[in-house]
Amino acid sequence: MSNGTLCLPGTMKILVVEDEIKAADFLRKALASESFAVDVSHRGDTALEMALETPYDAIVLDIMLPGRDGLSVLRVLRERGNNTPVILLSARSHLTERVDGLNAGADDYLPKPFALEELTARVKALCRRSGESRSVQLRVGNLVLDTVTRMAQRGAHRIELSAREYRLLEYLMRHPGRVCTRMLLLEKVWDYDFDPGTNLVDVTVRRLRERLEFPGEEALIHTVRGQGYMMTSRA
Ligand code: CA
């Protein structure tokens, strides 16, 4: 498992689930050479946890796995509302398995053995499709904000936001790594062109932080002493 992959903005993040160590390593290298950020899991149960916690752009999922088989991983993901594109890999090219896979919510299916070029081409095609339908999403660390539904999601947690909290979060997420002064936030989020002399910004930031915080998760909104706030992730 390789966690903490350095993820540049725009880098597509892929989870490869394959119990054969050598095969998994080939897949990881092939995808990494195409500039994907790749995490690897050799077990179905671990893969399911990772996929529920991290918003991947696509998952390459073997069917025969220890811990939990690939079809079961896929079913649970879809039951939980996770729509990450999934390519199923199978040693057997039985029609029934292919049909089972597509019924369980797979986006593509590749029988083994396959050429690595074939797999990378299909992963790229899936990411392109999902990128188009998901271009409305902002992301900082494992926090994802959907600008259409106005829902935030952190790992497996869905977060409800008030209209003002949403505007504040959207502004901060559109300017990651930049210090946003209180005055700037008053202007952009509250449409004030004057300082009302209250702690309005601080109070709303505090409420937003409480909503985004879960045990074991890093803080994403940082206080820059004497200046304002900054949204950034170590991940
Ligand atoms: Ca296998």
Tab-separated table of C-alpha atoms and ligand atoms in Angstrom:
chain	number	residue	atom	x	y	z
A	1	MET	CA	0.000	0.000	0.000
A	2	SER	CA	1.389	3.394	-0.861
A	3	ASN	CA	-0.447	6.124	0.955
A	4	GLY	CA	0.384	9.799	1.072
A	5	THR	CA	1.088	9.961	-2.667
A	6	LEU	CA	2.096	13.494	-3.591
A	7	CYS	CA	-0.882	14.737	-5.544
A	8	LEU	CA	-0.421	17.752	-7.790
A	9	PRO	CA	-3.558	19.684	-8.729
A	10	GLY	CA	-5.181	17.927	-11.673
A	11	THR	CA	-3.422	14.623	-11.006
A	12	MET	CA	-5.791	11.693	-11.363
A	13	LYS	CA	-5.699	9.326	-8.414
A	14	ILE	CA	-6.157	5.609	-9.092
A	15	LEU	CA	-6.624	2.677	-6.718
A	16	VAL	CA	-5.269	-0.640	-8.006
A	17	VAL	CA	-6.640	-3.741	-6.239
A	18	GLU	CA	-4.799	-6.923	-7.191
A	19	ASP	CA	-3.573	-9.672	-4.864
A	20	GLU	CA	-0.806	-10.940	-7.135
A	21	ILE	CA	2.066	-8.772	-5.926
A	22	LYS	CA	3.988	-8.840	-9.218
A	23	ALA	CA	0.942	-8.050	-11.338
A	24	ALA	CA	-0.037	-5.229	-8.956
A	25	ASP	CA	3.439	-3.780	-9.249
A	26	PHE	CA	3.318	-3.878	-13.073
A	27	LEU	CA	-0.034	-2.085	-13.020
A	28	ARG	CA	1.222	0.510	-10.568
A	29	LYS	CA	4.314	1.239	-12.682
A	30	ALA	CA	2.359	1.376	-15.938
A	31	LEU	CA	-0.172	3.845	-14.531
A	32	ALA	CA	2.472	5.915	-12.704
A	33	SER	CA	4.402	6.276	-15.978
A	34	GLU	CA	1.243	7.869	-17.414
A	35	SER	CA	1.372	10.426	-14.560
A	36	PHE	CA	-1.409	8.894	-12.488
A	37	ALA	CA	-1.027	8.916	-8.694
A	38	VAL	CA	-1.460	5.256	-7.741
A	39	ASP	CA	-2.383	3.536	-4.476
A	40	VAL	CA	-2.240	-0.266	-4.330
A	41	SER	CA	-4.149	-2.725	-2.181
A	42	HIS	CA	-3.688	-6.519	-2.206
A	43	ARG	CA	-6.911	-7.297	-0.313
A	44	GLY	CA	-10.597	-6.668	-0.978
A	45	ASP	CA	-11.503	-5.615	2.567
A	46	THR	CA	-8.665	-3.069	2.793
A	47	ALA	CA	-9.453	-1.796	-0.697
A	48	LEU	CA	-13.071	-1.148	0.291
A	49	GLU	CA	-11.961	0.941	3.294
A	50	MET	CA	-9.547	2.932	1.129
A	51	ALA	CA	-12.130	3.526	-1.585
A	52	LEU	CA	-14.694	4.754	0.954
A	53	GLU	CA	-12.192	7.142	2.536
A	54	THR	CA	-10.358	8.541	-0.477
A	55	PRO	CA	-12.056	10.111	-3.491
A	56	TYR	CA	-10.301	8.183	-6.294
A	57	ASP	CA	-10.792	9.066	-9.953
A	58	ALA	CA	-10.942	5.380	-10.890
A	59	ILE	CA	-10.489	1.917	-9.369
A	60	VAL	CA	-8.892	-1.057	-11.143
A	61	LEU	CA	-10.443	-3.994	-9.330
A	62	ASP	CA	-9.520	-7.671	-9.595
A	63	ILE	CA	-12.416	-10.087	-8.921
A	64	MET	CA	-10.660	-12.940	-7.085
A	65	LEU	CA	-9.222	-11.371	-3.917
A	66	PRO	CA	-8.564	-12.346	-0.306
A	67	GLY	CA	-10.620	-10.623	2.399
A	68	ARG	CA	-13.550	-9.756	0.112
A	69	ASP	CA	-14.009	-10.457	-3.591
A	70	GLY	CA	-14.077	-7.668	-6.152
A	71	LEU	CA	-17.778	-7.962	-6.991
A	72	SER	CA	-18.654	-7.610	-3.313
A	73	VAL	CA	-16.359	-4.564	-2.966
A	74	LEU	CA	-18.108	-3.025	-5.970
A	75	ARG	CA	-21.619	-3.760	-4.642
A	76	VAL	CA	-20.895	-2.185	-1.257
A	77	LEU	CA	-19.393	0.915	-2.904
A	78	ARG	CA	-22.492	1.425	-5.037
A	79	GLU	CA	-24.839	0.724	-2.088
A	80	ARG	CA	-23.074	3.483	-0.167
A	81	GLY	CA	-23.572	5.911	-3.049
A	82	ASN	CA	-19.933	5.826	-4.157
A	83	ASN	CA	-19.848	6.246	-7.951
A	84	THR	CA	-16.107	6.089	-8.585
A	85	PRO	CA	-15.567	4.518	-12.043
A	86	VAL	CA	-14.508	0.876	-11.699
A	87	ILE	CA	-12.737	-1.400	-14.207
A	88	LEU	CA	-13.070	-5.056	-13.243
A	89	LEU	CA	-10.264	-7.495	-13.998
A	90	SER	CA	-10.922	-11.180	-14.252
A	91	ALA	CA	-8.847	-14.242	-14.963
A	92	ARG	CA	-11.894	-15.890	-16.450
A	93	SER	CA	-13.658	-14.332	-19.377
A	94	HIS	CA	-16.983	-15.968	-18.620
A	95	LEU	CA	-19.903	-14.059	-19.971
A	96	THR	CA	-21.881	-14.504	-16.739
A	97	GLU	CA	-19.113	-12.886	-14.723
A	98	ARG	CA	-18.988	-9.956	-17.084
A	99	VAL	CA	-22.751	-9.551	-16.795
A	100	ASP	CA	-22.580	-9.871	-12.983
A	101	GLY	CA	-19.890	-7.192	-12.927
A	102	LEU	CA	-21.819	-4.760	-15.060
A	103	ASN	CA	-24.978	-5.425	-13.021
A	104	ALA	CA	-23.036	-4.690	-9.836
A	105	GLY	CA	-22.149	-1.273	-11.257
A	106	ALA	CA	-18.823	-1.748	-13.053
A	107	ASP	CA	-18.012	0.799	-15.773
A	108	ASP	CA	-15.707	-1.466	-17.741
A	109	TYR	CA	-14.458	-5.049	-17.758
A	110	LEU	CA	-11.115	-6.432	-18.879
A	111	PRO	CA	-10.434	-10.191	-19.101
A	112	LYS	CA	-6.950	-11.408	-18.183
A	113	PRO	CA	-4.477	-11.618	-19.752
A	114	PHE	CA	-4.504	-8.087	-21.198
A	115	ALA	CA	-1.884	-5.706	-22.545
A	116	LEU	CA	-0.883	-2.938	-20.130
A	117	GLU	CA	-1.454	-0.400	-22.924
A	118	GLU	CA	-5.049	-1.603	-23.179
A	119	LEU	CA	-5.585	-1.076	-19.463
A	120	THR	CA	-3.979	2.387	-19.330
A	121	ALA	CA	-6.022	3.451	-22.368
A	122	ARG	CA	-9.240	2.329	-20.681
A	123	VAL	CA	-8.340	4.014	-17.381
A	124	LYS	CA	-7.651	7.241	-19.261
A	125	ALA	CA	-10.987	7.014	-21.063
A	126	LEU	CA	-12.827	6.462	-17.767
A	127	CYS	CA	-11.057	9.359	-16.059
A	128	ARG	CA	-11.855	11.621	-18.990
A	129	ARG	CA	-15.531	10.706	-18.800
A	130	SER	CA	-15.703	11.102	-15.029
A	131	GLY	CA	-13.639	14.315	-15.211
A	132	GLU	CA	-16.242	15.813	-17.526
A	133	SER	CA	-19.149	14.943	-15.277
A	134	ARG	CA	-17.255	15.883	-12.140
A	135	SER	CA	-15.622	19.136	-13.192
A	136	VAL	CA	-18.037	20.844	-10.810
A	137	GLN	CA	-16.209	19.393	-7.820
A	138	LEU	CA	-13.609	21.246	-5.772
A	139	ARG	CA	-11.145	19.263	-3.720
A	140	VAL	CA	-8.721	19.988	-0.876
A	141	GLY	CA	-7.168	16.918	0.784
A	142	ASN	CA	-9.991	14.398	1.206
A	143	LEU	CA	-12.642	17.100	1.290
A	144	VAL	CA	-14.795	17.321	-1.840
A	145	LEU	CA	-17.313	20.085	-2.488
A	146	ASP	CA	-19.924	19.632	-5.204
A	147	THR	CA	-20.841	23.066	-6.541
A	148	VAL	CA	-24.069	21.787	-8.111
A	149	THR	CA	-25.622	19.906	-5.188
A	150	ARG	CA	-23.785	22.196	-2.715
A	151	MET	CA	-22.936	19.155	-0.622
A	152	ALA	CA	-19.565	18.582	0.980
A	153	GLN	CA	-18.087	15.166	1.593
A	154	ARG	CA	-15.098	14.251	3.698
A	155	GLY	CA	-14.050	10.607	3.389
A	156	ALA	CA	-17.245	8.656	4.073
A	157	HIS	CA	-18.973	11.599	5.820
A	158	ARG	CA	-21.499	13.756	4.005
A	159	ILE	CA	-21.655	17.286	5.386
A	160	GLU	CA	-24.690	19.592	5.286
A	161	LEU	CA	-23.903	23.287	4.996
A	162	SER	CA	-25.934	26.441	5.503
A	163	ALA	CA	-25.958	28.850	2.537
A	164	ARG	CA	-23.366	31.118	4.185
A	165	GLU	CA	-21.110	28.236	5.219
A	166	TYR	CA	-21.269	26.936	1.656
A	167	ARG	CA	-20.216	30.300	0.187
A	168	LEU	CA	-17.355	30.600	2.652
A	169	LEU	CA	-16.144	27.051	2.001
A	170	GLU	CA	-16.418	27.440	-1.768
A	171	TYR	CA	-14.381	30.655	-1.677
A	172	LEU	CA	-11.667	29.107	0.506
A	173	MET	CA	-11.520	25.952	-1.647
A	174	ARG	CA	-11.203	27.991	-4.851
A	175	HIS	CA	-8.141	29.697	-3.342
A	176	PRO	CA	-6.171	26.909	-1.656
A	177	GLY	CA	-2.805	27.840	-0.145
A	178	ARG	CA	-3.631	31.549	-0.221
A	179	VAL	CA	-4.228	33.749	2.818
A	180	CYS	CA	-7.767	35.135	2.784
A	181	THR	CA	-8.058	38.192	5.005
A	182	ARG	CA	-11.207	38.861	7.040
A	183	MET	CA	-11.864	41.946	4.932
A	184	LEU	CA	-11.581	39.946	1.697
A	185	LEU	CA	-13.965	37.269	3.038
A	186	LEU	CA	-16.462	39.912	4.192
A	187	GLU	CA	-16.422	41.324	0.679
A	188	LYS	CA	-16.588	38.008	-1.232
A	189	VAL	CA	-18.817	35.935	1.047
A	190	TRP	CA	-21.014	38.550	2.757
A	191	ASP	CA	-20.924	41.223	0.008
A	192	TYR	CA	-19.869	43.820	2.603
A	193	ASP	CA	-17.590	46.587	1.413
A	194	PHE	CA	-17.064	47.778	4.965
A	195	ASP	CA	-15.903	46.145	8.189
A	196	PRO	CA	-18.974	45.758	10.419
A	197	GLY	CA	-16.614	45.564	13.396
A	198	THR	CA	-17.929	42.191	14.532
A	199	ASN	CA	-16.391	38.737	14.677
A	200	LEU	CA	-18.811	37.473	12.006
A	201	VAL	CA	-16.053	35.842	9.922
A	202	ASP	CA	-14.403	34.121	12.885
A	203	VAL	CA	-17.707	32.747	14.147
A	204	THR	CA	-18.639	31.322	10.726
A	205	VAL	CA	-15.143	29.854	10.239
A	206	ARG	CA	-15.416	28.188	13.653
A	207	ARG	CA	-18.789	26.643	12.732
A	208	LEU	CA	-17.425	25.460	9.394
A	209	ARG	CA	-14.390	23.892	11.066
A	210	GLU	CA	-16.651	21.977	13.438
A	211	ARG	CA	-18.585	20.568	10.489
A	212	LEU	CA	-15.423	19.526	8.630
A	213	GLU	CA	-13.656	17.994	11.585
A	214	PHE	CA	-13.731	14.261	12.230
A	215	PRO	CA	-11.530	12.248	14.606
A	216	GLY	CA	-8.143	11.489	13.088
A	217	GLU	CA	-8.577	13.946	10.191
A	218	GLU	CA	-6.172	16.826	9.618
A	219	ALA	CA	-7.321	20.438	9.967
A	220	LEU	CA	-7.921	22.038	6.548
A	221	ILE	CA	-8.726	25.639	7.509
A	222	HIS	CA	-5.703	27.260	9.136
A	223	THR	CA	-5.549	30.535	11.046
A	224	VAL	CA	-2.842	32.887	9.811
A	225	ARG	CA	-2.236	35.014	12.875
A	226	GLY	CA	-3.060	38.675	12.437
A	227	GLN	CA	-4.072	38.150	8.794
A	228	GLY	CA	-6.926	35.734	8.221
A	229	TYR	CA	-7.463	32.163	7.087
A	230	MET	CA	-5.978	29.732	4.644
A	231	MET	CA	-7.252	26.439	3.287
A	232	THR	CA	-4.608	23.814	2.692
A	233	SER	CA	-3.925	20.088	3.082
A	234	ARG	CA	-0.699	18.228	3.869
A	235	ALA	CA	-1.902	15.331	1.701
B	1	CA	CA	-6.665	-12.273	-7.981
